[in-house]
Tab-separated table of C-alpha atoms in Angstrom:
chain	number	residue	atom	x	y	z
A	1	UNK	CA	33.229	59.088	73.387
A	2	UNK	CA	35.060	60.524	76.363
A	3	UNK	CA	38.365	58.430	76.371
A	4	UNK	CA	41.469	60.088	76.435
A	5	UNK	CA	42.852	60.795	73.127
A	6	UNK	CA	47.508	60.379	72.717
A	7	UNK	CA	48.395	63.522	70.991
A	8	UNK	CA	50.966	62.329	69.050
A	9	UNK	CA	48.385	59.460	68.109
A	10	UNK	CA	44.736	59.486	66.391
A	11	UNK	CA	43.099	56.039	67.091
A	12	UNK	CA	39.618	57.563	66.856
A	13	UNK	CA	37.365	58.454	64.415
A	14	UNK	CA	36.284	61.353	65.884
A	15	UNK	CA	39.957	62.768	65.862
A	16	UNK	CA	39.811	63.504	62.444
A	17	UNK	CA	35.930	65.324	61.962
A	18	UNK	CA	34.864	68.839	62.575
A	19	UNK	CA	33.945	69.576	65.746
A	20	UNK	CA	30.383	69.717	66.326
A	21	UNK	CA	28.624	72.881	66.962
A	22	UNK	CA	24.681	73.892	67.689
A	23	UNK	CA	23.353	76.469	64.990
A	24	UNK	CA	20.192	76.817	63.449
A	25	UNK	CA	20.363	74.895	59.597
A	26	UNK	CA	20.519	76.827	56.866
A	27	UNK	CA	18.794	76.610	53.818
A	28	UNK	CA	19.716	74.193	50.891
A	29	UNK	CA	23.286	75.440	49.293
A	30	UNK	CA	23.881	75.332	45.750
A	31	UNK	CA	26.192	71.848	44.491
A	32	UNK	CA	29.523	74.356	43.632
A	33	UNK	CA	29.118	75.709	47.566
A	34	UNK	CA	28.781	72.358	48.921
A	35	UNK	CA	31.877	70.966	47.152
A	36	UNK	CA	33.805	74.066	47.908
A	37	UNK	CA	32.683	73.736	51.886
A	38	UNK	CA	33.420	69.967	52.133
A	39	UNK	CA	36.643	70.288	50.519
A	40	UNK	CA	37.410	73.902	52.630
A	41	UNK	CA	36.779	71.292	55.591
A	42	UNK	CA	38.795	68.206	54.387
A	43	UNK	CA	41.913	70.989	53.754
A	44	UNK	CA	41.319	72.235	57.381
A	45	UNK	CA	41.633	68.691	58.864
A	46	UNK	CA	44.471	67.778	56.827
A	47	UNK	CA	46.131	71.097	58.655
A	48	UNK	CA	44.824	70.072	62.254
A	49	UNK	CA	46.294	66.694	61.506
A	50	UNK	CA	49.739	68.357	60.754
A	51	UNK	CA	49.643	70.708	63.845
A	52	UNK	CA	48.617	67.733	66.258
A	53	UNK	CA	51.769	65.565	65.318
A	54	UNK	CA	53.903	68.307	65.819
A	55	UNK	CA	52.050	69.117	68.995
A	56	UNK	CA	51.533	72.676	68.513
A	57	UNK	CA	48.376	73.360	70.656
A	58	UNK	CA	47.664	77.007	69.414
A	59	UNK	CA	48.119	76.065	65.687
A	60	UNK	CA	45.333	73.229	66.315
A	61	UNK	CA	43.050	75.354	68.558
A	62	UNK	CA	42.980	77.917	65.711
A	63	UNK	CA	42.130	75.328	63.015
A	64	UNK	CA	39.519	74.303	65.360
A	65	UNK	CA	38.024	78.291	65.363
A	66	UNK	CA	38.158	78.000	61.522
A	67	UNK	CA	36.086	75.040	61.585
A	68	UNK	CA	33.605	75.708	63.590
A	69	UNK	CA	33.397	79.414	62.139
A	70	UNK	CA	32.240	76.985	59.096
A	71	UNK	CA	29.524	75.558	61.194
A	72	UNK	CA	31.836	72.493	61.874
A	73	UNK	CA	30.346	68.577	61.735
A	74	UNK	CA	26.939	69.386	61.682
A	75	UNK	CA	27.194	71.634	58.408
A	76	UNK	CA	29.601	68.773	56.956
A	77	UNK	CA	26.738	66.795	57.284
A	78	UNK	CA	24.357	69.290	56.286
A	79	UNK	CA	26.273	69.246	52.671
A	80	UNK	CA	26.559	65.788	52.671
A	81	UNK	CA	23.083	65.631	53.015
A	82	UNK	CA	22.830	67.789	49.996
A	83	UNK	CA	25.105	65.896	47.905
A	84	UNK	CA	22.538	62.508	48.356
A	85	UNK	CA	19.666	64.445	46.873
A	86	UNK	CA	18.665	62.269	43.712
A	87	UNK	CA	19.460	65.727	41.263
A	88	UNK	CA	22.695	65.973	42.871
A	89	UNK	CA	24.050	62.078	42.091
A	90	UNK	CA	22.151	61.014	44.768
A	91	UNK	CA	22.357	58.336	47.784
A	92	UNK	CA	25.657	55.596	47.116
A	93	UNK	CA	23.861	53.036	48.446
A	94	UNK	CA	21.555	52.592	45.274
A	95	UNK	CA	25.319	51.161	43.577
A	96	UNK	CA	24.965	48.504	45.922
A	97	UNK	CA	21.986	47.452	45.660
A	98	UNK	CA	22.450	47.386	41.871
A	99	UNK	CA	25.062	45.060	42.256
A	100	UNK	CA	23.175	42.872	44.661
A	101	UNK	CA	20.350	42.484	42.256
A	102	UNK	CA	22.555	38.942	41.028
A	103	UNK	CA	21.413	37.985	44.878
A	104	UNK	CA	17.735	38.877	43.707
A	105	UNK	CA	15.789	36.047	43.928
A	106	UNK	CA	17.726	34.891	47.357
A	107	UNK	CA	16.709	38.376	48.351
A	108	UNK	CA	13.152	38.370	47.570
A	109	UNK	CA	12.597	35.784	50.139
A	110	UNK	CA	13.866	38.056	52.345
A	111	UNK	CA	11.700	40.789	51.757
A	112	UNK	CA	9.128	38.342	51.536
A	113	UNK	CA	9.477	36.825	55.352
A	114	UNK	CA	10.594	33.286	54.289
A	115	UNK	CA	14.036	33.668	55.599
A	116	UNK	CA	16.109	35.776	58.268
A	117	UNK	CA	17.440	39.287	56.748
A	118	UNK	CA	20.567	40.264	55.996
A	119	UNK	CA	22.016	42.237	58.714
A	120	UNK	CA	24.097	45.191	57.711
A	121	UNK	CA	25.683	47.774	59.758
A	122	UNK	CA	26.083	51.478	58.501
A	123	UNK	CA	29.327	53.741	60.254
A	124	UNK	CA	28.566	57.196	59.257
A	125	UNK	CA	25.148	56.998	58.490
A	126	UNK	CA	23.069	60.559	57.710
A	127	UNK	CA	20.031	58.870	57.354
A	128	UNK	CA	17.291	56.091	57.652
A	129	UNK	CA	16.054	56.503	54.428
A	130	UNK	CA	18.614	55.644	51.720
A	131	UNK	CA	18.277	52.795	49.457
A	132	UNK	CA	19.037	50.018	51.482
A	133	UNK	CA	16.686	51.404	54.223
A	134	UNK	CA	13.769	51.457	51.968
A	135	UNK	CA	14.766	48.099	50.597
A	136	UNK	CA	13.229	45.799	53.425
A	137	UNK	CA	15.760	43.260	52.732
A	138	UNK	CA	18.149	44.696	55.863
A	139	UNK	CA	18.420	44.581	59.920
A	140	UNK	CA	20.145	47.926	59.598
A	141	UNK	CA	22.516	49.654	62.711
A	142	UNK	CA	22.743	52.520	62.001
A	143	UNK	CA	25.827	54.873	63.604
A	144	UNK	CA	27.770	58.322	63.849
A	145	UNK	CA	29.494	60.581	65.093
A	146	UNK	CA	27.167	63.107	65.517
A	147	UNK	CA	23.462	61.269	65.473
A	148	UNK	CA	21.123	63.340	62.461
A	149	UNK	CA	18.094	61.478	64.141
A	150	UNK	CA	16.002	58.823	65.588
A	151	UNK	CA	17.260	55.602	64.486
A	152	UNK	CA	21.029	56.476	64.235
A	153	UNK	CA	23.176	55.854	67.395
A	154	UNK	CA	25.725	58.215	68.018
A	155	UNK	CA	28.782	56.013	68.017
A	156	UNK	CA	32.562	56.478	67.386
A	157	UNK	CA	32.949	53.032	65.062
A	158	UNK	CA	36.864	52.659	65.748
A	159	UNK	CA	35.574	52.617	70.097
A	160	UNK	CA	32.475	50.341	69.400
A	161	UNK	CA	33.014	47.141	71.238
A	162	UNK	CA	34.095	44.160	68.969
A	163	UNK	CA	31.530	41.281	68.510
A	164	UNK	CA	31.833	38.498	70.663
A	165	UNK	CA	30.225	35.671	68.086
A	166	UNK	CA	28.564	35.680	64.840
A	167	UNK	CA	25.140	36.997	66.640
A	168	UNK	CA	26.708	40.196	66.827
A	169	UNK	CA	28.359	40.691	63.651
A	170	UNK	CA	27.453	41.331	60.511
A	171	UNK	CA	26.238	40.180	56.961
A	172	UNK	CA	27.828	43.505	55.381
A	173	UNK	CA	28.706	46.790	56.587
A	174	UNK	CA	28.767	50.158	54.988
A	175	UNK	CA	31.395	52.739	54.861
A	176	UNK	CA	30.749	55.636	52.380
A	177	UNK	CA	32.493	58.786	52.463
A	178	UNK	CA	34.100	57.792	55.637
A	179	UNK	CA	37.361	56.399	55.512
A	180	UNK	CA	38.469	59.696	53.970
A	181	UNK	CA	37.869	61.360	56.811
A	182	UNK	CA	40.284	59.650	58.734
A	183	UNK	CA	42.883	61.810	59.331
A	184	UNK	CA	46.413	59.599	59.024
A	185	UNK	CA	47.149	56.391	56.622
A	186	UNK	CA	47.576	54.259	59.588
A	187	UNK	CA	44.807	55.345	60.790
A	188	UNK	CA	42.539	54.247	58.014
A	189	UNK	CA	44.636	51.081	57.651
A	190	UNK	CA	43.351	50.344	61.251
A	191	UNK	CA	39.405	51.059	60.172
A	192	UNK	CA	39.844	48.860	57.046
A	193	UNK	CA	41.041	45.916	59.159
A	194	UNK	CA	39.013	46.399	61.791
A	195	UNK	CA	35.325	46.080	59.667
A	196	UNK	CA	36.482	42.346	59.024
A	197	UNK	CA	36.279	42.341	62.954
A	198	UNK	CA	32.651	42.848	62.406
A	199	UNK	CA	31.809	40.573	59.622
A	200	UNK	CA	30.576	37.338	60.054
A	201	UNK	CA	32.630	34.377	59.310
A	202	UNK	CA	32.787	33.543	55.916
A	203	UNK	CA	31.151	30.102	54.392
A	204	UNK	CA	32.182	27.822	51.251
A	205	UNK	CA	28.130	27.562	50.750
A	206	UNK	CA	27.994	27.586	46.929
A	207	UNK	CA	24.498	29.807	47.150
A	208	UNK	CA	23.701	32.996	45.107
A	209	UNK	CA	22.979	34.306	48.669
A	210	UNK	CA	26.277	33.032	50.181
A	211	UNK	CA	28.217	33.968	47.364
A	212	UNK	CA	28.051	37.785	48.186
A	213	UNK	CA	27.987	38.038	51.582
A	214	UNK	CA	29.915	39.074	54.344
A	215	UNK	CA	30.780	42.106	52.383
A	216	UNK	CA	32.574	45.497	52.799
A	217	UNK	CA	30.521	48.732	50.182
A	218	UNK	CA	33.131	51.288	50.773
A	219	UNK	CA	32.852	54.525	48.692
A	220	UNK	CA	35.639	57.111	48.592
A	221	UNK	CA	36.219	60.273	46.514
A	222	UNK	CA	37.642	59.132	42.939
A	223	UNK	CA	40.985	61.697	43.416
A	224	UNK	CA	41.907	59.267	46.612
A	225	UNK	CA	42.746	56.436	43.992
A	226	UNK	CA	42.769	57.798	40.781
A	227	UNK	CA	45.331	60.809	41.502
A	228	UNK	CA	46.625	59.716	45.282
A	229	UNK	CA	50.813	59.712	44.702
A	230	UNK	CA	50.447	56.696	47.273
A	231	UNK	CA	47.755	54.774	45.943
A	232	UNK	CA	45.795	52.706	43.258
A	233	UNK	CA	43.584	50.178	42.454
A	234	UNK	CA	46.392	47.717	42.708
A	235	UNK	CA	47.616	49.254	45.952
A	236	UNK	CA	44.049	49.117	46.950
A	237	UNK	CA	43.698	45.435	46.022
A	238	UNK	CA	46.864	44.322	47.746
A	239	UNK	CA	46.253	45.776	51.326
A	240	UNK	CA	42.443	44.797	50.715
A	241	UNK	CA	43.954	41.006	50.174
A	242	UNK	CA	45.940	41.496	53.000
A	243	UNK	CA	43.216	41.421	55.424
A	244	UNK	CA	40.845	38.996	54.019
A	245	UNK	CA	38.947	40.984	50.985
A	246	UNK	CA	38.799	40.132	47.751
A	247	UNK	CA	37.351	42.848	45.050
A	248	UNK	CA	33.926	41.472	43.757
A	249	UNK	CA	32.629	44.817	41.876
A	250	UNK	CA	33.801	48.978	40.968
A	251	UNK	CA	32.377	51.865	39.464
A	252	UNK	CA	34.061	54.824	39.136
A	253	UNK	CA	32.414	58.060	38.556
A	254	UNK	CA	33.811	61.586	38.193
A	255	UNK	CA	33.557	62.140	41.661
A	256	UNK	CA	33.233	59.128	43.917
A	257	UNK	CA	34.796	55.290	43.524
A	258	UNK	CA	32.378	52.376	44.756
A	259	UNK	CA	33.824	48.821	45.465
A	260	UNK	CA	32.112	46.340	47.117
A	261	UNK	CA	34.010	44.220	48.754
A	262	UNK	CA	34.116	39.820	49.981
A	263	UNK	CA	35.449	38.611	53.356
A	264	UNK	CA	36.930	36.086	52.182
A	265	UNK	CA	39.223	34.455	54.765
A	266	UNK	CA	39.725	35.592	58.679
A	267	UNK	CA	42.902	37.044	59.561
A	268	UNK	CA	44.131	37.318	62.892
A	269	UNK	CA	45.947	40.511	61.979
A	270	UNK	CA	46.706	41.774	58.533
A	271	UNK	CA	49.002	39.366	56.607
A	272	UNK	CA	51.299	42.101	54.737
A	273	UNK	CA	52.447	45.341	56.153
A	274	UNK	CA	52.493	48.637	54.032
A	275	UNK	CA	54.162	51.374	54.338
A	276	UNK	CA	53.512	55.295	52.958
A	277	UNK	CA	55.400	54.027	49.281
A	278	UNK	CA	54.923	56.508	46.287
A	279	UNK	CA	53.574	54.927	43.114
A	280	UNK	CA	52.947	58.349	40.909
A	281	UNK	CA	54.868	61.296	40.773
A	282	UNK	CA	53.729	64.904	39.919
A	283	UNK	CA	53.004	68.105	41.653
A	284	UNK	CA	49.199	67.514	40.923
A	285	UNK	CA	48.857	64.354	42.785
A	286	UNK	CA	47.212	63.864	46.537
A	287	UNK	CA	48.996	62.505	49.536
A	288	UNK	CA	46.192	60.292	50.110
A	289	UNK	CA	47.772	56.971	51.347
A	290	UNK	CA	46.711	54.028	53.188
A	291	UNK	CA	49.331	51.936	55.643
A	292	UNK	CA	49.101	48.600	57.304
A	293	UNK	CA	51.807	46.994	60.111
């Protein structure tokens, strides 16, 4: 977003994505190539992470040639796009609105004009016709990094400016296949406590409507909690609870884990720290880790 970046530092979003680069699109890829490109580019970023925080410039501009020899952010997004075809496992945000179907009849009015929508705003968002979208029942903001269309704003979430009352924030807010991307623990700490910035404050109504909302859907790979060395679903709970969330709903599939997600109280800052802590050992496991404080 044109601030000035600490190299020894990655505070934005933006810092860990493939840079963007202007090619013609190429035709649909099969589901083995788009796992193997998406995962070629997560491995890449995971490098250019390492090389930045040992500030070696050449290693990082080389990384950087790799990626966008790939077709960099754009052809992330191209396989992402891919993956949310309805043969391929389709768009995430169909789990939540499963799981909102309890809310159904509080819902219902809202599709059918009697009362105010829910507002909901969508970081990484690919396009404007997911589940949700088509749904009526959402005020959706849409944003990215790199804009796929009309009706997404291209927007770095971690430098969009916090609310300044309940007008501007949210009833939930989406982050699927995002927090991954974010290239250090701390980092992604950071993103997890700063979507409660964005929520609205929570209420003790005793409503079906009430009851669910403000919410966090976050989806992540499955490997990032089922085979991380530094984290699990009680890891994930506890630094969750330490900013204000508690777990209302999961599904795991082979490939992705869903949770959505309750503000429950507001917290000025996070109330535990966390710190990179192994909690499985084994050569096979990830380093994915999330840190707080």
């Amino acid at each position: 977003m044109g601030k000035k970046k600490s190299v020894k530092t990655l505070k934005s979003l933006a810092a860990g994505r493939p840079p963007t680069i202007q090619k013609q699109k190429p035709k649909s890829i099969t589901r083995k190539a788009t796992k193997a490109l998406i995962n070629k580019l997560h491995l890449l970023e995971k490098r250019k992470t390492q090389a930045i925080a040992k500030g070696d410039a050449k290693e990082e501009a080389a990384i950087d040639s790799e990626i966008r020899e790939l077709g960099g952010l754009e052809r992330y997004q191209e396989a992402s796009l891919q993956g949310q075809r309805h043969d391929r496992g389709g768009d995430s945000s169909r789990v939540l609105m499963d799981w909102l179907k309890i809310h159904l009849p509080s819902l219902k009015e809202l599709k059918d004009g009697k009362a105010s929508r829910l507002s909901m705003l969508e970081v990484g968002a690919l396009s404007t016709g997911n589940a949700c979208s088509k749904s009526g029942q959402f005020d959706i903001v849409r944003i990215d990094l790199n804009s796929q269309g009309e009706g997404i704003l291209q927007q770095d979430f971690m430098e969009r400016p916090l609310p300044v009352d309940d007008s501007e924030r949210f009833d939930i807010i989406s982050l699927s296949l995002v927090l991954n991307f974010v290239p250090d623990p701390k980092g992604r700490g950071d993103m997890l406590f700063r979507t409660t910035q964005f929520l609205r404050q929570p209420e003790g109504s005793s409503t079906s409507l009430d009851a669910g909302f403000p919410s966090l859907f976050l989806v992540l790979p499955a490997p990032c909690v089922s085979n991380s060395r530094y984290l699990d679903e009680d890891r994930l709970e506890e630094i969750m609870a330490s900013v204000g969330y508690a777990k209302t709903a999961s599904k795991m599939t082979q490939r992705l884990v869903y949770y959505l997600w309750r503000k429950v109280s507001n917290c000025p800052r996070p109330a535990k720290s966390f710190s990179k802590k192994e909690i499985r050992s084994g050569a096979s496991r990830n380093n994915f880790a999330i840190t707080l404080g």
